[in-house]
mmCIF file of C-alpha atoms (C1' of nucleotides) in Angstrom:
data_model
loop_
_atom_site.group_PDB
_atom_site.id
_atom_site.type_symbol
_atom_site.label_atom_id
_atom_site.label_comp_id
_atom_site.label_asym_id
_atom_site.label_seq_id
_atom_site.Cartn_x
_atom_site.Cartn_y
_atom_site.Cartn_z
ATOM 1 C CA MET L 1 125.422 20.824 -44.613
ATOM 2 C CA ASN L 2 127.303 22.887 -42.097
ATOM 3 C CA ILE L 3 125.839 25.929 -40.489
ATOM 4 C CA GLY L 4 127.515 28.347 -43.030
ATOM 5 C CA ALA L 5 125.948 26.491 -45.994
ATOM 6 C CA ALA L 6 122.555 26.306 -44.175
ATOM 7 C CA ALA L 7 122.760 30.049 -43.595
ATOM 8 C CA GLU L 8 123.555 30.711 -47.225
ATOM 9 C CA VAL L 9 120.629 28.601 -48.612
ATOM 10 C CA THR L 10 117.992 29.835 -46.114
ATOM 11 C CA GLY L 11 119.038 33.457 -45.612
ATOM 12 C CA VAL L 12 119.083 33.045 -41.863
ATOM 13 C CA PRO L 13 122.646 33.986 -40.485
ATOM 14 C CA ALA L 14 124.590 31.293 -38.796
ATOM 15 C CA LYS L 15 124.519 33.360 -35.582
ATOM 16 C CA THR L 16 120.751 33.526 -35.836
ATOM 17 C CA ILE L 17 120.474 29.921 -36.394
ATOM 18 C CA ARG L 18 122.348 29.109 -33.259
ATOM 19 C CA TYR L 19 120.241 31.756 -31.401
ATOM 20 C CA TYR L 20 117.067 30.022 -32.583
ATOM 21 C CA GLU L 21 118.368 26.772 -31.274
ATOM 22 C CA SER L 22 119.388 28.312 -28.023
ATOM 23 C CA ILE L 23 115.786 29.628 -27.427
ATOM 24 C CA GLY L 24 114.228 26.375 -28.491
ATOM 25 C CA LEU L 25 112.653 27.627 -31.684
ATOM 26 C CA ILE L 26 114.213 24.832 -33.595
ATOM 27 C CA PRO L 27 115.493 21.531 -32.002
ATOM 28 C CA PRO L 28 119.178 21.097 -31.355
ATOM 29 C CA ALA L 29 120.893 20.248 -34.560
ATOM 30 C CA THR L 30 122.551 16.829 -35.035
ATOM 31 C CA ARG L 31 126.239 17.106 -34.803
ATOM 32 C CA ALA L 32 129.094 15.701 -36.917
ATOM 33 C CA GLU L 33 131.977 13.839 -35.116
ATOM 34 C CA ASN L 34 133.877 17.041 -34.958
ATOM 35 C CA GLY L 35 131.097 18.773 -33.133
ATOM 36 C CA TYR L 36 129.945 20.827 -36.105
ATOM 37 C CA ARG L 37 126.181 21.229 -36.518
ATOM 38 C CA HIS L 38 124.724 19.340 -39.481
ATOM 39 C CA TYR L 39 121.633 20.304 -41.378
ATOM 40 C CA THR L 40 119.532 18.362 -43.817
ATOM 41 C CA GLY L 41 116.235 18.624 -45.805
ATOM 42 C CA ILE L 42 113.745 19.130 -43.131
ATOM 43 C CA ASP L 43 116.023 21.454 -41.128
ATOM 44 C CA ILE L 44 116.487 23.714 -44.130
ATOM 45 C CA ASP L 45 112.743 23.727 -44.871
ATOM 46 C CA THR L 46 112.165 24.724 -41.263
ATOM 47 C CA LEU L 47 114.577 27.519 -41.415
ATOM 48 C CA LYS L 48 113.044 28.758 -44.717
ATOM 49 C CA PHE L 49 109.620 28.606 -43.142
ATOM 50 C CA ILE L 50 110.880 30.654 -40.182
ATOM 51 C CA GLN L 51 112.548 33.162 -42.396
ATOM 52 C CA ARG L 52 109.380 33.797 -44.464
ATOM 53 C CA ALA L 53 107.279 34.128 -41.509
ATOM 54 C CA ARG L 54 109.773 36.484 -39.739
ATOM 55 C CA ARG L 55 109.924 38.644 -42.888
ATOM 56 C CA LEU L 56 106.101 39.105 -42.681
ATOM 57 C CA GLY L 57 106.712 40.474 -39.205
ATOM 58 C CA PHE L 58 105.522 37.579 -37.034
ATOM 59 C CA SER L 59 107.305 37.569 -33.675
ATOM 60 C CA VAL L 60 109.624 34.720 -33.004
ATOM 61 C CA LYS L 61 107.039 33.499 -30.496
ATOM 62 C CA ASP L 62 104.297 33.546 -33.096
ATOM 63 C CA VAL L 63 106.557 31.772 -35.549
ATOM 64 C CA GLY L 64 106.874 29.072 -32.906
ATOM 65 C CA GLY L 65 103.137 28.725 -32.844
ATOM 66 C CA LEU L 66 103.002 28.616 -36.625
ATOM 67 C CA LEU L 67 105.728 25.969 -36.774
ATOM 68 C CA ALA L 68 103.642 23.877 -34.310
ATOM 69 C CA LEU L 69 100.618 24.285 -36.440
ATOM 70 C CA TRP L 70 102.597 23.434 -39.543
ATOM 71 C CA GLN L 71 103.703 20.205 -37.982
ATOM 72 C CA ASP L 72 100.281 19.307 -36.606
ATOM 73 C CA GLN L 73 98.349 17.179 -39.059
ATOM 74 C CA ASP L 74 95.213 17.779 -37.098
ATOM 75 C CA ARG L 75 95.424 21.637 -37.094
ATOM 76 C CA THR L 76 92.437 23.554 -38.461
ATOM 77 C CA SER L 77 92.999 26.254 -41.053
ATOM 78 C CA ALA L 78 90.939 28.478 -38.799
ATOM 79 C CA SER L 79 93.610 28.408 -36.131
ATOM 80 C CA VAL L 80 96.199 29.518 -38.576
ATOM 81 C CA LYS L 81 93.892 32.193 -39.978
ATOM 82 C CA ALA L 82 93.164 33.516 -36.574
ATOM 83 C CA LEU L 83 96.860 34.021 -35.903
ATOM 84 C CA ALA L 84 97.309 35.770 -39.284
ATOM 85 C CA LEU L 85 94.243 38.042 -38.730
ATOM 86 C CA LYS L 86 95.460 39.051 -35.340
ATOM 87 C CA HIS L 87 98.819 39.856 -36.837
ATOM 88 C CA ILE L 88 97.255 41.811 -39.670
ATOM 89 C CA SER L 89 95.341 43.923 -37.099
ATOM 90 C CA ASP L 90 98.536 44.680 -35.203
ATOM 91 C CA VAL L 91 100.277 45.661 -38.372
ATOM 92 C CA GLU L 92 97.377 47.943 -39.342
ATOM 93 C CA GLN L 93 97.419 49.487 -35.846
ATOM 94 C CA ARG L 94 101.117 50.209 -36.234
ATOM 95 C CA ILE L 95 100.556 51.733 -39.747
ATOM 96 C CA HIS L 96 97.966 54.089 -38.382
ATOM 97 C CA GLU L 97 100.205 55.187 -35.570
ATOM 98 C CA LEU L 98 103.048 55.844 -38.000
ATOM 99 C CA ASP L 99 100.815 57.643 -40.394
ATOM 100 C CA SER L 100 99.480 59.892 -37.678
ATOM 101 C CA ILE L 101 103.108 60.689 -36.611
ATOM 102 C CA ARG L 102 103.989 61.158 -40.243
ATOM 103 C CA ARG L 103 101.261 63.791 -40.746
ATOM 104 C CA THR L 104 102.121 65.620 -37.616
ATOM 105 C CA LEU L 105 105.754 65.807 -38.614
ATOM 106 C CA ILE L 106 104.951 67.007 -42.200
ATOM 107 C CA ASP L 107 102.804 69.693 -40.753
ATOM 108 C CA LEU L 108 105.603 70.792 -38.545
ATOM 109 C CA THR L 109 108.278 70.764 -41.248
ATOM 110 C CA ASP L 110 106.038 72.566 -43.666
ATOM 111 C CA ARG L 111 105.905 75.438 -41.144
ATOM 112 C CA CYS L 112 109.627 75.421 -40.540
ATOM 113 C CA HIS L 113 111.537 77.721 -42.947
ATOM 114 C CA GLY L 114 114.643 75.644 -42.696
ATOM 115 C CA ASN L 115 116.988 78.610 -43.056
ATOM 116 C CA ASP L 116 119.931 80.197 -41.075
ATOM 117 C CA ARG L 117 117.857 81.649 -38.383
ATOM 118 C CA PRO L 118 117.017 80.022 -35.091
ATOM 119 C CA HIS L 119 113.257 80.406 -35.213
ATOM 120 C CA CYS L 120 111.680 76.964 -35.581
ATOM 121 C CA PRO L 121 108.127 75.887 -35.145
ATOM 122 C CA ILE L 122 109.166 72.328 -34.615
ATOM 123 C CA LEU L 123 111.135 73.062 -31.389
ATOM 124 C CA GLU L 124 108.385 75.472 -30.360
ATOM 125 C CA GLU L 125 105.834 72.698 -30.718
ATOM 126 C CA PHE L 126 108.010 70.338 -28.550
ATOM 127 C CA ALA L 127 108.525 73.078 -26.061
ATOM 128 C CA GLN L 128 104.967 74.430 -25.733
ATOM 129 C CA GLY L 129 102.869 72.213 -27.711
ATOM 130 C CA SER L 130 99.827 70.238 -26.540
ATOM 131 C CA ASP L 131 100.298 67.129 -24.539
ATOM 132 C CA LYS L 132 98.154 65.221 -26.854
ATOM 133 C CA GLY L 133 99.844 62.794 -29.171
ATOM 134 C CA PRO L 134 100.072 63.205 -32.897
ATOM 135 C CA LYS L 135 96.865 64.160 -34.593
ATOM 136 C CA ASP L 136 94.708 61.253 -35.565
ATOM 137 C CA MET P 1 108.308 68.708 -7.032
ATOM 138 C CA ASN P 2 109.294 65.181 -6.208
ATOM 139 C CA ILE P 3 109.777 62.729 -8.964
ATOM 140 C CA GLY P 4 106.272 61.349 -8.664
ATOM 141 C CA ALA P 5 104.623 64.709 -9.182
ATOM 142 C CA ALA P 6 107.073 65.424 -12.083
ATOM 143 C CA ALA P 7 106.079 62.135 -13.578
ATOM 144 C CA GLU P 8 102.406 62.980 -13.238
ATOM 145 C CA VAL P 9 102.565 66.440 -14.877
ATOM 146 C CA THR P 10 104.940 65.440 -17.632
ATOM 147 C CA GLY P 11 103.568 61.951 -18.430
ATOM 148 C CA VAL P 12 107.091 60.485 -18.196
ATOM 149 C CA PRO P 13 107.059 57.568 -15.625
ATOM 150 C CA ALA P 14 109.318 58.123 -12.606
ATOM 151 C CA LYS P 15 111.354 55.098 -13.612
ATOM 152 C CA THR P 16 111.902 56.564 -16.977
ATOM 153 C CA ILE P 17 112.978 59.877 -15.607
ATOM 154 C CA ARG P 18 115.609 58.215 -13.513
ATOM 155 C CA TYR P 19 116.640 56.228 -16.575
ATOM 156 C CA TYR P 20 116.947 59.485 -18.717
ATOM 157 C CA GLU P 21 119.127 60.850 -15.974
ATOM 158 C CA SER P 22 121.263 57.646 -15.864
ATOM 159 C CA ILE P 23 122.036 57.831 -19.614
ATOM 160 C CA GLY P 24 122.785 61.594 -19.487
ATOM 161 C CA LEU P 25 119.706 62.666 -21.546
ATOM 162 C CA ILE P 26 118.912 65.121 -18.731
ATOM 163 C CA PRO P 27 121.297 66.553 -16.167
ATOM 164 C CA PRO P 28 121.262 65.020 -12.573
ATOM 165 C CA ALA P 29 118.366 66.454 -10.688
ATOM 166 C CA THR P 30 119.067 68.634 -7.697
ATOM 167 C CA ARG P 31 118.419 66.802 -4.374
ATOM 168 C CA ALA P 32 116.386 67.771 -1.352
ATOM 169 C CA GLU P 33 118.108 67.222 2.038
ATOM 170 C CA ASN P 34 116.503 63.795 2.279
ATOM 171 C CA GLY P 35 118.067 62.817 -1.062
ATOM 172 C CA TYR P 36 114.823 63.016 -2.956
ATOM 173 C CA ARG P 37 115.154 64.410 -6.470
ATOM 174 C CA HIS P 38 113.621 67.851 -6.941
ATOM 175 C CA TYR P 39 112.096 69.305 -10.135
ATOM 176 C CA THR P 40 111.137 72.852 -11.072
ATOM 177 C CA GLY P 41 110.064 74.781 -14.111
ATOM 178 C CA ILE P 42 112.856 74.166 -16.486
ATOM 179 C CA ASP P 43 113.173 70.437 -15.638
ATOM 180 C CA ILE P 44 109.526 69.983 -16.124
ATOM 181 C CA ASP P 45 109.545 71.751 -19.493
ATOM 182 C CA THR P 46 112.523 69.628 -20.530
ATOM 183 C CA LEU P 47 110.690 66.435 -19.697
ATOM 184 C CA LYS P 48 107.608 67.542 -21.556
ATOM 185 C CA PHE P 49 109.840 68.383 -24.543
ATOM 186 C CA ILE P 50 111.318 64.962 -24.375
ATOM 187 C CA GLN P 51 107.950 63.367 -24.010
ATOM 188 C CA ARG P 52 106.516 65.063 -27.171
ATOM 189 C CA ALA P 53 109.457 64.322 -29.261
ATOM 190 C CA ARG P 54 109.468 60.673 -28.144
ATOM 191 C CA ARG P 55 105.869 60.361 -28.922
ATOM 192 C CA LEU P 56 106.628 61.457 -32.539
ATOM 193 C CA GLY P 57 109.033 58.499 -32.699
ATOM 194 C CA PHE P 58 112.260 60.250 -32.426
ATOM 195 C CA SER P 59 114.892 57.951 -30.887
ATOM 196 C CA VAL P 60 116.287 58.994 -27.414
ATOM 197 C CA LYS P 61 119.501 59.837 -29.231
ATOM 198 C CA ASP P 62 117.783 62.050 -31.624
ATOM 199 C CA VAL P 63 115.897 63.707 -28.708
ATOM 200 C CA GLY P 64 119.302 64.454 -27.256
ATOM 201 C CA GLY P 65 120.196 66.244 -30.436
ATOM 202 C CA LEU P 66 116.883 68.085 -30.424
ATOM 203 C CA LEU P 67 117.338 69.168 -26.801
ATOM 204 C CA ALA P 68 120.813 70.538 -27.627
ATOM 205 C CA LEU P 69 119.379 72.388 -30.646
ATOM 206 C CA TRP P 70 116.551 73.678 -28.429
ATOM 207 C CA GLN P 71 119.084 75.143 -25.923
ATOM 208 C CA ASP P 72 121.390 76.521 -28.526
ATOM 209 C CA GLN P 73 120.527 80.136 -29.235
ATOM 210 C CA ASP P 74 122.660 80.036 -32.370
ATOM 211 C CA ARG P 75 121.025 76.965 -33.947
ATOM 212 C CA THR P 76 119.745 77.197 -37.429
ATOM 213 C CA SER P 77 116.195 76.130 -38.192
ATOM 214 C CA ALA P 78 117.612 74.206 -41.128
ATOM 215 C CA SER P 79 119.519 71.907 -38.737
ATOM 216 C CA VAL P 80 116.352 71.137 -36.942
ATOM 217 C CA LYS P 81 114.441 70.628 -40.089
ATOM 218 C CA ALA P 82 117.079 68.285 -41.430
ATOM 219 C CA LEU P 83 116.607 66.102 -38.430
ATOM 220 C CA ALA P 84 112.896 66.081 -38.773
ATOM 221 C CA LEU P 85 112.982 65.395 -42.564
ATOM 222 C CA LYS P 86 115.319 62.457 -42.039
ATOM 223 C CA HIS P 87 112.904 61.092 -39.440
ATOM 224 C CA ILE P 88 109.970 61.557 -41.742
ATOM 225 C CA SER P 89 111.715 59.558 -44.340
ATOM 226 C CA ASP P 90 112.510 56.799 -41.791
ATOM 227 C CA VAL P 91 108.764 56.753 -40.803
ATOM 228 C CA GLU P 92 107.736 56.587 -44.398
ATOM 229 C CA GLN P 93 110.035 53.750 -45.167
ATOM 230 C CA ARG P 94 108.705 51.849 -42.160
ATOM 231 C CA ILE P 95 105.121 52.568 -43.343
ATOM 232 C CA HIS P 96 105.878 51.152 -46.826
ATOM 233 C CA GLU P 97 107.344 48.068 -45.383
ATOM 234 C CA LEU P 98 104.436 47.525 -43.141
ATOM 235 C CA ASP P 99 101.946 48.192 -45.964
ATOM 236 C CA SER P 100 103.669 45.634 -48.085
ATOM 237 C CA ILE P 101 103.563 43.118 -45.352
ATOM 238 C CA ARG P 102 99.898 43.906 -44.784
ATOM 239 C CA ARG P 103 98.955 43.370 -48.415
ATOM 240 C CA THR P 104 100.786 39.993 -48.489
ATOM 241 C CA LEU P 105 99.056 38.926 -45.330
ATOM 242 C CA ILE P 106 95.646 39.905 -46.574
ATOM 243 C CA ASP P 107 96.230 38.040 -49.800
ATOM 244 C CA LEU P 108 97.159 34.942 -47.853
ATOM 245 C CA THR P 109 94.265 35.120 -45.382
ATOM 246 C CA ASP P 110 91.746 35.772 -48.251
ATOM 247 C CA ARG P 111 92.805 32.445 -49.702
ATOM 248 C CA CYS P 112 92.603 30.608 -46.390
ATOM 249 C CA HIS P 113 89.052 29.113 -45.774
ATOM 250 C CA GLY P 114 89.536 29.308 -41.938
ATOM 251 C CA ASN P 115 87.485 26.173 -41.330
ATOM 252 C CA ASP P 116 87.872 22.848 -39.453
ATOM 253 C CA ARG P 117 90.067 21.344 -42.021
ATOM 254 C CA PRO P 118 93.961 21.420 -42.105
ATOM 255 C CA HIS P 119 94.589 22.736 -45.650
ATOM 256 C CA CYS P 120 95.905 26.162 -45.361
ATOM 257 C CA PRO P 121 97.516 28.424 -48.017
ATOM 258 C CA ILE P 122 99.147 30.418 -45.372
ATOM 259 C CA LEU P 123 101.259 27.599 -44.045
ATOM 260 C CA GLU P 124 101.744 26.398 -47.670
ATOM 261 C CA GLU P 125 103.226 29.761 -48.574
ATOM 262 C CA PHE P 126 105.613 29.724 -45.630
ATOM 263 C CA ALA P 127 106.639 26.100 -46.467
ATOM 264 C CA GLN P 128 107.096 26.382 -50.163
ATOM 265 C CA GLY P 129 106.727 30.022 -51.079
ATOM 266 C CA SER P 130 109.189 32.123 -52.830
ATOM 267 C CA ASP P 131 112.203 33.569 -50.937
ATOM 268 C CA LYS P 132 111.321 36.950 -52.033
ATOM 269 C CA GLY P 133 109.968 39.351 -49.370
ATOM 270 C CA PRO P 134 106.417 40.581 -49.212
ATOM 271 C CA LYS P 135 105.117 41.993 -52.565
ATOM 272 C CA ASP P 136 105.946 45.657 -53.029
ATOM 273 C "C1'" DT R 1 103.096 52.309 16.717
ATOM 274 C "C1'" DA R 2 101.652 50.484 12.562
ATOM 275 C "C1'" DT R 3 100.586 51.291 7.960
ATOM 276 C "C1'" DA R 4 100.507 53.232 3.568
ATOM 277 C "C1'" DT R 5 102.708 55.863 0.302
ATOM 278 C "C1'" DG R 6 106.141 58.017 -1.254
ATOM 279 C "C1'" DG R 7 111.276 58.080 -2.334
ATOM 280 C "C1'" DT R 8 116.333 55.723 -3.029
ATOM 281 C "C1'" DT R 9 119.757 52.221 -5.173
ATOM 282 C "C1'" DC R 10 120.999 48.324 -7.927
ATOM 283 C "C1'" DC R 11 120.345 44.148 -10.572
ATOM 284 C "C1'" DA R 12 117.904 41.587 -14.019
ATOM 285 C "C1'" DG R 13 114.832 40.819 -17.886
ATOM 286 C "C1'" DT R 14 112.519 42.065 -22.333
ATOM 287 C "C1'" DG R 15 113.026 40.902 -28.080
ATOM 288 C "C1'" DA R 16 115.768 39.548 -31.544
ATOM 289 C "C1'" DC R 17 119.533 39.500 -32.570
ATOM 290 C "C1'" DT R 18 124.803 40.988 -33.340
ATOM 291 C "C1'" DG R 19 129.868 41.525 -32.302
ATOM 292 C "C1'" DG R 20 133.792 39.803 -30.594
ATOM 293 C "C1'" DA R 21 137.127 36.929 -28.074
ATOM 294 C "C1'" DA R 22 139.384 32.564 -27.493
ATOM 295 C "C1'" DG R 23 139.975 28.381 -29.335
ATOM 296 C "C1'" DG R 24 139.197 23.769 -32.149
ATOM 297 C "C1'" DT R 25 139.028 21.710 -37.275
ATOM 298 C "C1'" DC R 26 139.976 21.076 -41.854
ATOM 299 C "C1'" DA R 27 141.835 21.525 -46.793
ATOM 300 C "C1'" DA R 28 145.304 23.429 -49.625
ATOM 301 C "C1'" DG R 29 149.897 25.327 -50.594
ATOM 302 C "C1'" DG R 30 154.986 25.933 -49.802
ATOM 303 C "C1'" DC F 1 155.561 19.152 -41.805
ATOM 304 C "C1'" DC F 2 153.971 23.563 -41.106
ATOM 305 C "C1'" DT F 3 151.345 27.465 -41.951
ATOM 306 C "C1'" DT F 4 147.522 30.015 -43.586
ATOM 307 C "C1'" DG F 5 142.870 30.938 -43.987
ATOM 308 C "C1'" DA F 6 138.200 29.721 -43.750
ATOM 309 C "C1'" DC F 7 135.343 27.529 -41.260
ATOM 310 C "C1'" DC F 8 133.335 25.877 -36.783
ATOM 311 C "C1'" DT F 9 132.693 25.930 -31.451
ATOM 312 C "C1'" DT F 10 131.299 28.333 -26.902
ATOM 313 C "C1'" DC F 11 130.460 32.182 -24.074
ATOM 314 C "C1'" DC F 12 130.012 36.989 -22.855
ATOM 315 C "C1'" DA F 13 128.672 41.639 -23.750
ATOM 316 C "C1'" DG F 14 126.146 45.159 -26.221
ATOM 317 C "C1'" DT F 15 122.051 47.057 -28.573
ATOM 318 C "C1'" DC F 16 117.298 50.065 -27.496
ATOM 319 C "C1'" DA F 17 114.233 52.037 -24.319
ATOM 320 C "C1'" DC F 18 112.609 50.964 -20.875
ATOM 321 C "C1'" DT F 19 110.294 47.952 -16.936
ATOM 322 C "C1'" DG F 20 109.933 44.993 -12.816
ATOM 323 C "C1'" DG F 21 111.399 43.897 -8.421
ATOM 324 C "C1'" DA F 22 114.131 43.564 -4.193
ATOM 325 C "C1'" DA F 23 115.800 45.822 -0.220
ATOM 326 C "C1'" DC F 24 115.806 49.734 2.068
ATOM 327 C "C1'" DC F 25 114.861 54.818 3.784
ATOM 328 C "C1'" DA F 26 111.401 58.969 4.693
ATOM 329 C "C1'" DT F 27 107.109 61.064 5.615
ATOM 330 C "C1'" DA F 28 102.260 61.532 6.861
ATOM 331 C "C1'" DT F 29 98.241 59.807 9.009
ATOM 332 C "C1'" DA F 30 95.011 56.648 11.968
#
DNA sequence: TATATGGTTCCAGTGACTGGAAGGTCAAGG
DNA sequence: CCTTGACCTTCCAGTCACTGGAACCATATA
């Protein structure tokens, strides 16, 4: 399989596959005589693994750790779970922040008439509002 | 006020103030005779405005738009509200994505024993799981 | 005078790609 | 045989919003 076909079956763009290789997330692909990268079974599985982990928001660095664990027969499920739990906690933290922002914005827009006149509580809040962050 | 003092009262780091100037988000600061940047009332208010808008997740580009609206006496509150509503919708979209990710991860970790043995449903899912994204 | 603490500029790095230029390779059609 | 188009290659630059650091200048104090 050339890189284009690999991209198609894994959902990882060709450019991104080359990028992953360049940063060492995946080993250098074997090359055909013409210099084209060549992908087979395990390469494809690895790219799919990466794609699924990335879609769940793991950083590329964490995906590297997950890949190492995946390939390590002596791993403990506890080590994998720890990584996942840490990630869940990060995701939840981010959700809380966004929800807090959301509530503040909704409060502000509710108070803005959204008409032809210049008066706007949103701008007023930005101009004179408290220095505290969004309400938690 | 020198840049350090301005940074302290606005909460925007000195480096970031210089950066905002370099990208044109704020006009070039006036300079003292020694070349130091000098900030007064309106500059400080502007930086505080920027800081509050940024904390609510507006992009620097959007903050530029908000600043322009703020300084435009003929603005309509509708134009401000439109920007805010668009941002709320983006935030909500991101929250949904993260929540979907969160639920998938929790499902996975619940099924992982997290013990000394290698068997782990999390890795199995990444290795053989569906190519669909996190469950919505 | 030495030091500490400001300020200045400019360059480089972050994360995770993505776009684009310039060029090599290959299969099919005229 | 030549061209066209679709693929592949490398490398450089840009994205976003900063942040770190080097090298240097200015000011106040012990």
